[in-house]
Amino acid sequence: MSRVFNFSAGPAALPEEVLKQAAAELVDWNGSGQSVMEMSHRGKEYMAIHAEAEADLRELMNIPANYKVLFLQGGASLQFEMIPINLLRGLGTADYVNTGEWSKKAIKAAKLFCDVNVVASSEDKNFNYVPKIAASKLNKKAAYLHICSNETIGGVEFQDFPDSGKVPLVADMSSNILSRPVDVSKFGLIYAGAQKNIGPAGLTIVIVRDDLIGKAEPTPPVMLDYKTHADNESMYNTPPTYGIYIAGLVFKWIKRLGGLAAMEQRNIEKANLLYDLFDQSSFYRNPVEKAYRSRMNVPFTLPNAELDDVFLKGAKERGMIQLKGHRSVGGMRASIYNAMPKEGVEALVAFMKEFEAKHG
Ligand SMILES: *Cc1c(COP(=O)(O)O)cnc(C)c1O
């Protein structure tokens, strides 16, 4: 068996150890004689898997007791709508920071439900930085302030978070959750689709402060109400059981490696391998201002687009796939989430040096 280094932005690589454990347990989980996929979500085996996944996530992220962890479906994209539906609480207006493609989608979705006040934007420089938010711009009566903590397409990451005062801070962490420690108590709500840094597609994690649940006005449809899922331990209807099980294995893998502080160290080392190369080379170019470079998604361009296919082909021959940049940006993008081993980034950097020597 030979595995490639998969630089996909999502669905993304999973830790090989996790896949192997899942494979070993696929047809008979823990002597139960059944696959996790086949278990009743109300049975004691699955309930234990579910509870343990939540407990491990709480431990990893140090989630305070007054926050609920919800295992939902519908992707981060459904949260673009569930957030205004649930958190507006009759207030009618919300603040958003616009740092790129995912922010824009969140803003567009929210506009169906409320007045959206874009309090800061980096659109003036093609989204290559995180804008400072002038305190005077923040609306004290906003229902919440929304940010995208890591723009997966642009490769721009918040290195610290805005102070929103009493207004709940809401973050789309789809592409950098679990990549570093964060102080959950600073947020009203954190959400993430699983398929970047957690597990398979089909699971969405929402971490939401108690007091923001059950205050929606008007009362939402049952399935779109956080209260429904919070009151039922994410088992109002059938949860994405297998995805939650795999996420649970990923949480245990992170714990074995030393938790989020250790993850952060690994991620800094990996990202620096690429950024150091850009800083030495005039061949490769990353458009992002240094202070806001993402540790997870690293876009870069070659001196001319005609080389792109040659580059991708050479990478593929060396067992490195999914390096093509997003269609809206062009060039290349290396997504190097938690599960990407350092050896994968080293192999990429070695190839990039070789490619530059040949074509530079
Ligand atoms: C991938 C992604 C999304 C969309 O996630 P879906 O699960 O496909 O809805 C939203 N926000 C960010 C930051 C993403 O990376």
Short mmCIF file of C-alpha atoms and ligand atoms in Angstrom, two decimals:
data_model
loop_
_atom_site.label_atom_id
_atom_site.label_comp_id
_atom_site.label_asym_id
_atom_site.label_seq_id
_atom_site.Cartn_x
_atom_site.Cartn_y
_atom_site.Cartn_z
CA MET A 1 0.00 0.00 0.00
CA SER A 2 1.28 3.42 -0.82
CA ARG A 3 -0.36 6.61 0.36
CA VAL A 4 -0.01 9.96 -1.37
CA PHE A 5 0.56 13.27 0.33
CA ASN A 6 -2.83 14.88 -0.15
CA PHE A 7 -2.75 18.70 -0.05
CA SER A 8 -6.49 19.07 -0.63
CA ALA A 9 -8.31 21.98 1.04
CA GLY A 10 -11.21 19.71 1.88
CA PRO A 11 -12.29 17.01 2.18
CA ALA A 12 -8.72 16.69 3.35
CA ALA A 13 -6.21 14.10 4.47
CA LEU A 14 -6.89 12.22 7.69
CA PRO A 15 -4.19 10.82 9.98
CA GLU A 16 -3.09 7.45 8.67
CA GLU A 17 -3.22 6.03 12.19
CA VAL A 18 -6.88 6.95 12.44
CA LEU A 19 -7.72 5.38 9.09
CA LYS A 20 -5.94 2.19 10.08
CA GLN A 21 -7.78 1.98 13.36
CA ALA A 22 -11.09 2.60 11.60
CA ALA A 23 -10.20 -0.11 9.07
CA ALA A 24 -9.37 -2.59 11.84
CA GLU A 25 -12.69 -1.82 13.53
CA LEU A 26 -14.76 -1.48 10.37
CA VAL A 27 -16.73 -4.71 10.46
CA ASP A 28 -16.59 -5.44 14.17
CA TRP A 29 -16.30 -2.53 16.55
CA ASN A 30 -14.82 -3.52 19.88
CA GLY A 31 -16.27 -7.05 19.86
CA SER A 32 -19.81 -5.77 19.31
CA GLY A 33 -20.15 -7.82 16.12
CA GLN A 34 -21.20 -4.76 14.14
CA SER A 35 -19.81 -1.75 12.40
CA VAL A 36 -20.30 1.68 13.96
CA MET A 37 -22.20 2.50 10.75
CA GLU A 38 -24.78 -0.14 11.58
CA MET A 39 -25.35 0.71 15.22
CA SER A 40 -28.50 2.19 16.62
CA HIS A 41 -27.74 5.76 17.57
CA ARG A 42 -29.70 5.12 20.75
CA GLY A 43 -27.83 1.95 21.67
CA LYS A 44 -25.30 1.91 24.47
CA GLU A 45 -22.27 1.29 22.21
CA TYR A 46 -22.91 4.27 19.99
CA MET A 47 -23.99 6.49 22.89
CA ALA A 48 -20.61 5.79 24.51
CA ILE A 49 -18.73 6.69 21.31
CA HIS A 50 -20.75 9.92 21.01
CA ALA A 51 -20.24 10.94 24.63
CA GLU A 52 -16.52 10.19 24.50
CA ALA A 53 -16.05 12.24 21.32
CA GLU A 54 -17.71 15.19 22.98
CA ALA A 55 -15.72 14.77 26.20
CA ASP A 56 -12.42 14.58 24.27
CA LEU A 57 -13.26 17.68 22.24
CA ARG A 58 -14.15 19.53 25.44
CA GLU A 59 -10.85 18.51 26.98
CA LEU A 60 -8.78 19.41 23.90
CA MET A 61 -10.34 22.84 23.47
CA ASN A 62 -10.87 23.43 27.16
CA ILE A 63 -14.52 24.23 26.49
CA PRO A 64 -16.19 25.83 29.53
CA ALA A 65 -19.19 24.07 31.09
CA ASN A 66 -21.58 26.82 30.01
CA TYR A 67 -21.03 25.95 26.34
CA LYS A 68 -22.91 23.29 24.41
CA VAL A 69 -21.18 21.16 21.81
CA LEU A 70 -23.52 20.26 18.94
CA PHE A 71 -22.86 17.62 16.30
CA LEU A 72 -24.92 18.73 13.30
CA GLN A 73 -25.17 18.24 9.55
CA GLY A 74 -25.51 20.66 6.65
CA GLY A 75 -21.93 21.90 6.63
CA ALA A 76 -20.58 25.28 7.62
CA SER A 77 -22.84 26.63 4.88
CA LEU A 78 -25.98 25.80 6.85
CA GLN A 79 -24.47 27.64 9.80
CA PHE A 80 -24.26 30.76 7.64
CA GLU A 81 -28.06 30.67 7.98
CA MET A 82 -28.60 29.05 11.38
CA ILE A 83 -26.44 31.71 13.00
CA PRO A 84 -28.64 34.68 12.03
CA ILE A 85 -31.80 32.59 12.54
CA ASN A 86 -30.80 31.76 16.12
CA LEU A 87 -28.60 34.59 17.29
CA LEU A 88 -30.38 37.68 16.00
CA ARG A 89 -32.79 37.46 18.96
CA GLY A 90 -34.97 40.17 17.48
CA LEU A 91 -32.06 42.60 17.24
CA GLY A 92 -32.25 42.88 13.46
CA THR A 93 -28.63 43.72 12.76
CA ALA A 94 -25.28 41.94 12.86
CA ASP A 95 -21.65 42.97 12.28
CA TYR A 96 -19.43 41.04 9.87
CA VAL A 97 -15.75 41.25 8.97
CA ASN A 98 -15.06 40.57 5.31
CA THR A 99 -11.73 38.81 4.77
CA GLY A 100 -12.47 36.82 1.63
CA GLU A 101 -14.56 34.22 -0.12
CA TRP A 102 -16.02 32.47 2.93
CA SER A 103 -16.78 35.74 4.70
CA LYS A 104 -18.60 36.89 1.59
CA LYS A 105 -20.74 33.78 1.56
CA ALA A 106 -21.60 34.20 5.24
CA ILE A 107 -22.49 37.84 4.64
CA LYS A 108 -24.66 37.03 1.66
CA ALA A 109 -26.56 34.39 3.63
CA ALA A 110 -27.10 36.73 6.59
CA LYS A 111 -28.51 39.49 4.40
CA LEU A 112 -31.66 37.42 3.95
CA PHE A 113 -32.33 37.74 7.67
CA CYS A 114 -31.00 41.08 8.87
CA ASP A 115 -29.11 44.27 8.18
CA VAL A 116 -25.48 43.35 7.76
CA ASN A 117 -22.95 45.93 8.81
CA VAL A 118 -19.52 45.16 7.32
CA VAL A 119 -17.30 46.65 10.02
CA ALA A 120 -13.98 45.95 8.28
CA SER A 121 -12.92 44.55 4.93
CA SER A 122 -9.67 43.71 3.18
CA GLU A 123 -11.24 43.75 -0.23
CA ASP A 124 -9.18 46.86 -1.13
CA LYS A 125 -6.07 44.66 -1.33
CA ASN A 126 -7.70 41.58 -2.79
CA PHE A 127 -8.10 40.07 0.70
CA ASN A 128 -4.41 39.63 1.46
CA TYR A 129 -4.58 40.73 5.11
CA VAL A 130 -6.82 40.81 8.18
CA PRO A 131 -8.21 44.32 8.59
CA LYS A 132 -8.15 46.10 11.95
CA ILE A 133 -11.58 46.87 13.26
CA ALA A 134 -12.03 50.42 14.43
CA ALA A 135 -13.87 50.33 17.76
CA SER A 136 -16.08 53.16 16.48
CA LYS A 137 -17.33 50.91 13.69
CA LEU A 138 -18.68 48.25 16.03
CA ASN A 139 -22.36 48.48 16.70
CA LYS A 140 -23.07 47.95 20.41
CA LYS A 141 -26.57 46.85 19.47
CA ALA A 142 -25.41 44.25 16.94
CA ALA A 143 -26.67 40.73 17.63
CA TYR A 144 -23.14 39.39 17.09
CA LEU A 145 -19.83 40.03 15.33
CA HIS A 146 -18.91 37.39 12.75
CA ILE A 147 -15.42 36.54 11.52
CA CYS A 148 -13.88 33.76 9.46
CA SER A 149 -10.79 32.88 11.50
CA ASN A 150 -9.01 31.32 8.53
CA GLU A 151 -9.89 32.05 4.92
CA THR A 152 -9.32 28.69 3.28
CA ILE A 153 -9.14 30.07 -0.25
CA GLY A 154 -7.11 33.23 0.34
CA GLY A 155 -4.79 31.70 2.94
CA VAL A 156 -5.33 34.52 5.45
CA GLU A 157 -5.57 33.75 9.17
CA PHE A 158 -6.47 35.80 12.23
CA GLN A 159 -3.54 35.63 14.66
CA ASP A 160 -5.56 37.25 17.42
CA PHE A 161 -9.22 37.98 17.77
CA PRO A 162 -11.14 41.23 17.90
CA ASP A 163 -12.56 42.42 21.19
CA SER A 164 -16.28 42.66 20.59
CA GLY A 165 -17.15 43.72 24.14
CA LYS A 166 -20.56 42.41 25.16
CA VAL A 167 -21.50 41.57 21.58
CA PRO A 168 -21.02 37.80 21.05
CA LEU A 169 -18.08 36.96 18.79
CA VAL A 170 -18.92 34.26 16.24
CA ALA A 171 -16.20 32.48 14.27
CA ASP A 172 -16.20 30.21 11.26
CA MET A 173 -13.23 28.00 12.20
CA SER A 174 -13.85 25.39 9.51
CA SER A 175 -10.29 25.39 8.32
CA ASN A 176 -8.26 26.07 11.46
CA ILE A 177 -10.17 24.56 14.39
CA LEU A 178 -7.89 22.32 16.50
CA SER A 179 -4.77 23.71 14.83
CA ARG A 180 -3.83 25.82 17.88
CA PRO A 181 -5.23 26.58 21.32
CA VAL A 182 -8.03 29.17 21.42
CA ASP A 183 -9.78 30.71 24.38
CA VAL A 184 -13.33 29.49 23.78
CA SER A 185 -14.68 31.81 26.48
CA LYS A 186 -13.99 34.78 24.21
CA PHE A 187 -16.59 33.50 21.73
CA GLY A 188 -20.35 33.31 21.68
CA LEU A 189 -20.23 30.63 19.03
CA ILE A 190 -17.60 28.67 17.09
CA TYR A 191 -18.49 26.47 14.15
CA ALA A 192 -16.65 24.23 11.72
CA GLY A 193 -17.42 21.77 8.98
CA ALA A 194 -15.50 18.60 9.82
CA GLN A 195 -13.92 17.84 6.47
CA LYS A 196 -10.87 20.09 6.82
CA ASN A 197 -9.35 19.48 10.21
CA ILE A 198 -11.66 17.10 12.06
CA GLY A 199 -12.98 14.15 10.09
CA PRO A 200 -15.15 13.18 7.14
CA ALA A 201 -17.61 15.50 5.38
CA GLY A 202 -21.15 15.36 6.71
CA LEU A 203 -20.48 16.45 10.28
CA THR A 204 -20.55 20.06 11.46
CA ILE A 205 -19.48 21.07 14.95
CA VAL A 206 -21.05 24.02 16.73
CA ILE A 207 -19.81 25.22 20.11
CA VAL A 208 -22.28 27.72 21.51
CA ARG A 209 -22.66 29.57 24.80
CA ASP A 210 -25.74 28.53 26.78
CA ASP A 211 -27.33 31.93 27.03
CA LEU A 212 -27.51 32.28 23.24
CA ILE A 213 -29.67 29.18 22.86
CA GLY A 214 -33.45 29.33 22.80
CA LYS A 215 -33.70 33.10 22.26
CA ALA A 216 -34.45 33.05 18.54
CA GLU A 217 -37.17 35.40 17.31
CA PRO A 218 -39.27 34.27 15.55
CA THR A 219 -39.06 30.66 16.75
CA PRO A 220 -37.16 28.75 14.04
CA PRO A 221 -38.25 25.54 12.33
CA VAL A 222 -37.46 22.69 14.71
CA MET A 223 -34.41 21.35 12.88
CA LEU A 224 -32.88 24.83 12.54
CA ASP A 225 -33.17 25.65 16.23
CA TYR A 226 -30.01 25.15 18.29
CA LYS A 227 -32.30 24.50 21.26
CA THR A 228 -33.64 21.33 19.62
CA HIS A 229 -30.16 19.89 19.26
CA ALA A 230 -28.88 21.19 22.59
CA ASP A 231 -31.85 19.74 24.50
CA ASN A 232 -31.35 16.35 22.86
CA GLU A 233 -27.55 15.93 23.05
CA SER A 234 -27.41 16.17 19.23
CA MET A 235 -29.73 13.15 19.01
CA TYR A 236 -33.04 14.78 18.16
CA ASN A 237 -32.76 12.92 14.89
CA THR A 238 -30.12 10.49 13.66
CA PRO A 239 -26.74 12.20 13.94
CA PRO A 240 -23.95 11.50 11.42
CA THR A 241 -22.78 8.60 13.55
CA TYR A 242 -19.82 7.38 11.54
CA GLY A 243 -18.45 10.90 11.09
CA ILE A 244 -18.70 11.48 14.83
CA TYR A 245 -16.88 8.20 15.47
CA ILE A 246 -14.03 9.17 13.11
CA ALA A 247 -13.88 12.65 14.65
CA GLY A 248 -13.57 10.94 18.02
CA LEU A 249 -10.60 8.92 16.77
CA VAL A 250 -9.01 12.14 15.49
CA PHE A 251 -9.50 13.79 18.90
CA LYS A 252 -7.74 10.83 20.57
CA TRP A 253 -4.92 11.08 18.01
CA ILE A 254 -4.45 14.78 18.84
CA LYS A 255 -4.46 13.97 22.54
CA ARG A 256 -1.77 11.32 22.03
CA LEU A 257 0.37 13.88 20.20
CA GLY A 258 0.13 16.27 23.12
CA GLY A 259 -3.00 18.34 22.50
CA LEU A 260 -3.45 21.67 20.77
CA ALA A 261 -0.23 23.30 21.99
CA ALA A 262 1.73 20.44 20.40
CA MET A 263 -0.39 20.70 17.25
CA GLU A 264 0.38 24.39 17.06
CA GLN A 265 4.13 23.72 17.30
CA ARG A 266 3.93 21.14 14.52
CA ASN A 267 1.84 23.45 12.37
CA ILE A 268 4.24 26.38 12.80
CA GLU A 269 7.17 24.19 11.79
CA LYS A 270 5.35 22.85 8.76
CA ALA A 271 4.13 26.25 7.57
CA ASN A 272 7.57 27.83 8.06
CA LEU A 273 9.12 25.31 5.69
CA LEU A 274 6.99 26.79 2.91
CA TYR A 275 7.06 30.43 3.95
CA ASP A 276 10.85 30.37 4.40
CA LEU A 277 11.11 29.13 0.85
CA PHE A 278 8.96 32.00 -0.44
CA ASP A 279 11.07 34.49 1.48
CA GLN A 280 14.27 33.18 -0.14
CA SER A 281 12.92 32.69 -3.62
CA SER A 282 11.72 35.16 -6.22
CA PHE A 283 10.29 32.27 -8.20
CA TYR A 284 7.38 31.48 -5.90
CA ARG A 285 5.03 34.16 -4.69
CA ASN A 286 2.53 34.12 -1.84
CA PRO A 287 0.21 37.14 -1.93
CA VAL A 288 -0.57 37.33 1.79
CA GLU A 289 0.94 39.93 4.14
CA LYS A 290 3.40 38.17 6.45
CA ALA A 291 1.54 38.88 9.67
CA TYR A 292 -1.60 37.12 8.42
CA ARG A 293 -0.19 34.10 6.65
CA SER A 294 -2.27 31.01 7.24
CA ARG A 295 -0.64 27.99 8.81
CA MET A 296 -3.28 25.79 7.20
CA ASN A 297 -3.72 26.91 3.61
CA VAL A 298 -0.74 28.20 1.68
CA PRO A 299 -1.52 29.65 -1.75
CA PHE A 300 1.35 30.44 -4.11
CA THR A 301 1.93 31.25 -7.74
CA LEU A 302 4.69 30.36 -10.18
CA PRO A 303 6.24 33.07 -12.40
CA ASN A 304 3.94 32.16 -15.26
CA ALA A 305 0.75 30.16 -15.45
CA GLU A 306 2.10 28.00 -18.28
CA LEU A 307 4.28 26.26 -15.72
CA ASP A 308 1.28 25.29 -13.58
CA ASP A 309 0.48 22.05 -15.35
CA VAL A 310 4.14 21.04 -15.46
CA PHE A 311 4.35 21.66 -11.73
CA LEU A 312 1.19 19.70 -10.93
CA LYS A 313 2.30 16.80 -13.11
CA GLY A 314 5.74 16.66 -11.51
CA ALA A 315 4.20 16.80 -8.04
CA LYS A 316 1.80 13.99 -8.89
CA GLU A 317 4.66 11.81 -10.15
CA ARG A 318 6.23 12.26 -6.73
CA GLY A 319 3.06 11.26 -4.89
CA MET A 320 1.78 14.76 -4.07
CA ILE A 321 -1.77 15.58 -5.12
CA GLN A 322 -4.42 18.31 -4.96
CA LEU A 323 -2.03 21.24 -5.21
CA LYS A 324 -4.03 23.16 -7.78
CA GLY A 325 -5.17 26.52 -6.44
CA HIS A 326 -8.80 27.48 -6.07
CA ARG A 327 -10.34 28.51 -9.38
CA SER A 328 -10.94 32.04 -8.08
CA VAL A 329 -7.25 32.58 -7.20
CA GLY A 330 -5.32 30.41 -9.67
CA GLY A 331 -1.80 29.13 -9.09
CA MET A 332 -1.23 26.55 -6.38
CA ARG A 333 -2.46 25.94 -2.87
CA ALA A 334 -0.96 23.59 -0.35
CA SER A 335 -3.37 22.79 2.46
CA ILE A 336 -1.38 21.48 5.37
CA TYR A 337 -3.88 20.72 8.10
CA ASN A 338 -3.07 18.81 11.28
CA ALA A 339 -3.07 15.46 9.48
CA MET A 340 -0.40 16.47 6.96
CA PRO A 341 2.86 15.04 8.30
CA LYS A 342 5.98 17.19 8.28
CA GLU A 343 7.49 14.72 5.80
CA GLY A 344 4.77 15.70 3.33
CA VAL A 345 5.71 19.38 3.49
CA GLU A 346 9.42 18.50 3.32
CA ALA A 347 8.77 16.46 0.19
CA LEU A 348 6.86 19.38 -1.34
CA VAL A 349 9.59 21.88 -0.51
CA ALA A 350 12.27 19.58 -1.95
CA PHE A 351 10.28 19.27 -5.16
CA MET A 352 9.70 23.04 -5.30
CA LYS A 353 13.44 23.71 -5.00
CA GLU A 354 14.18 21.20 -7.71
CA PHE A 355 11.47 22.72 -9.92
CA GLU A 356 12.84 26.24 -9.41
CA ALA A 357 16.38 25.10 -10.27
CA LYS A 358 15.08 23.63 -13.50
CA HIS A 359 12.65 26.36 -14.57
CA GLY A 360 13.86 29.44 -12.73
C1 LIG B 1 -15.06 24.72 3.51
C2 LIG B 1 -15.49 25.93 4.23
C3 LIG B 1 -16.83 26.30 4.36
C4 LIG B 1 -17.95 25.50 3.70
O1 LIG B 1 -18.11 24.31 4.33
P1 LIG B 1 -19.26 23.28 3.90
O2 LIG B 1 -19.12 22.25 4.96
O3 LIG B 1 -18.92 22.79 2.52
O4 LIG B 1 -20.56 23.99 3.93
C5 LIG B 1 -17.14 27.43 5.08
N1 LIG B 1 -16.18 28.16 5.65
C6 LIG B 1 -14.88 27.86 5.55
C7 LIG B 1 -13.86 28.72 6.22
C8 LIG B 1 -14.49 26.74 4.84
O5 LIG B 1 -13.18 26.42 4.74
#
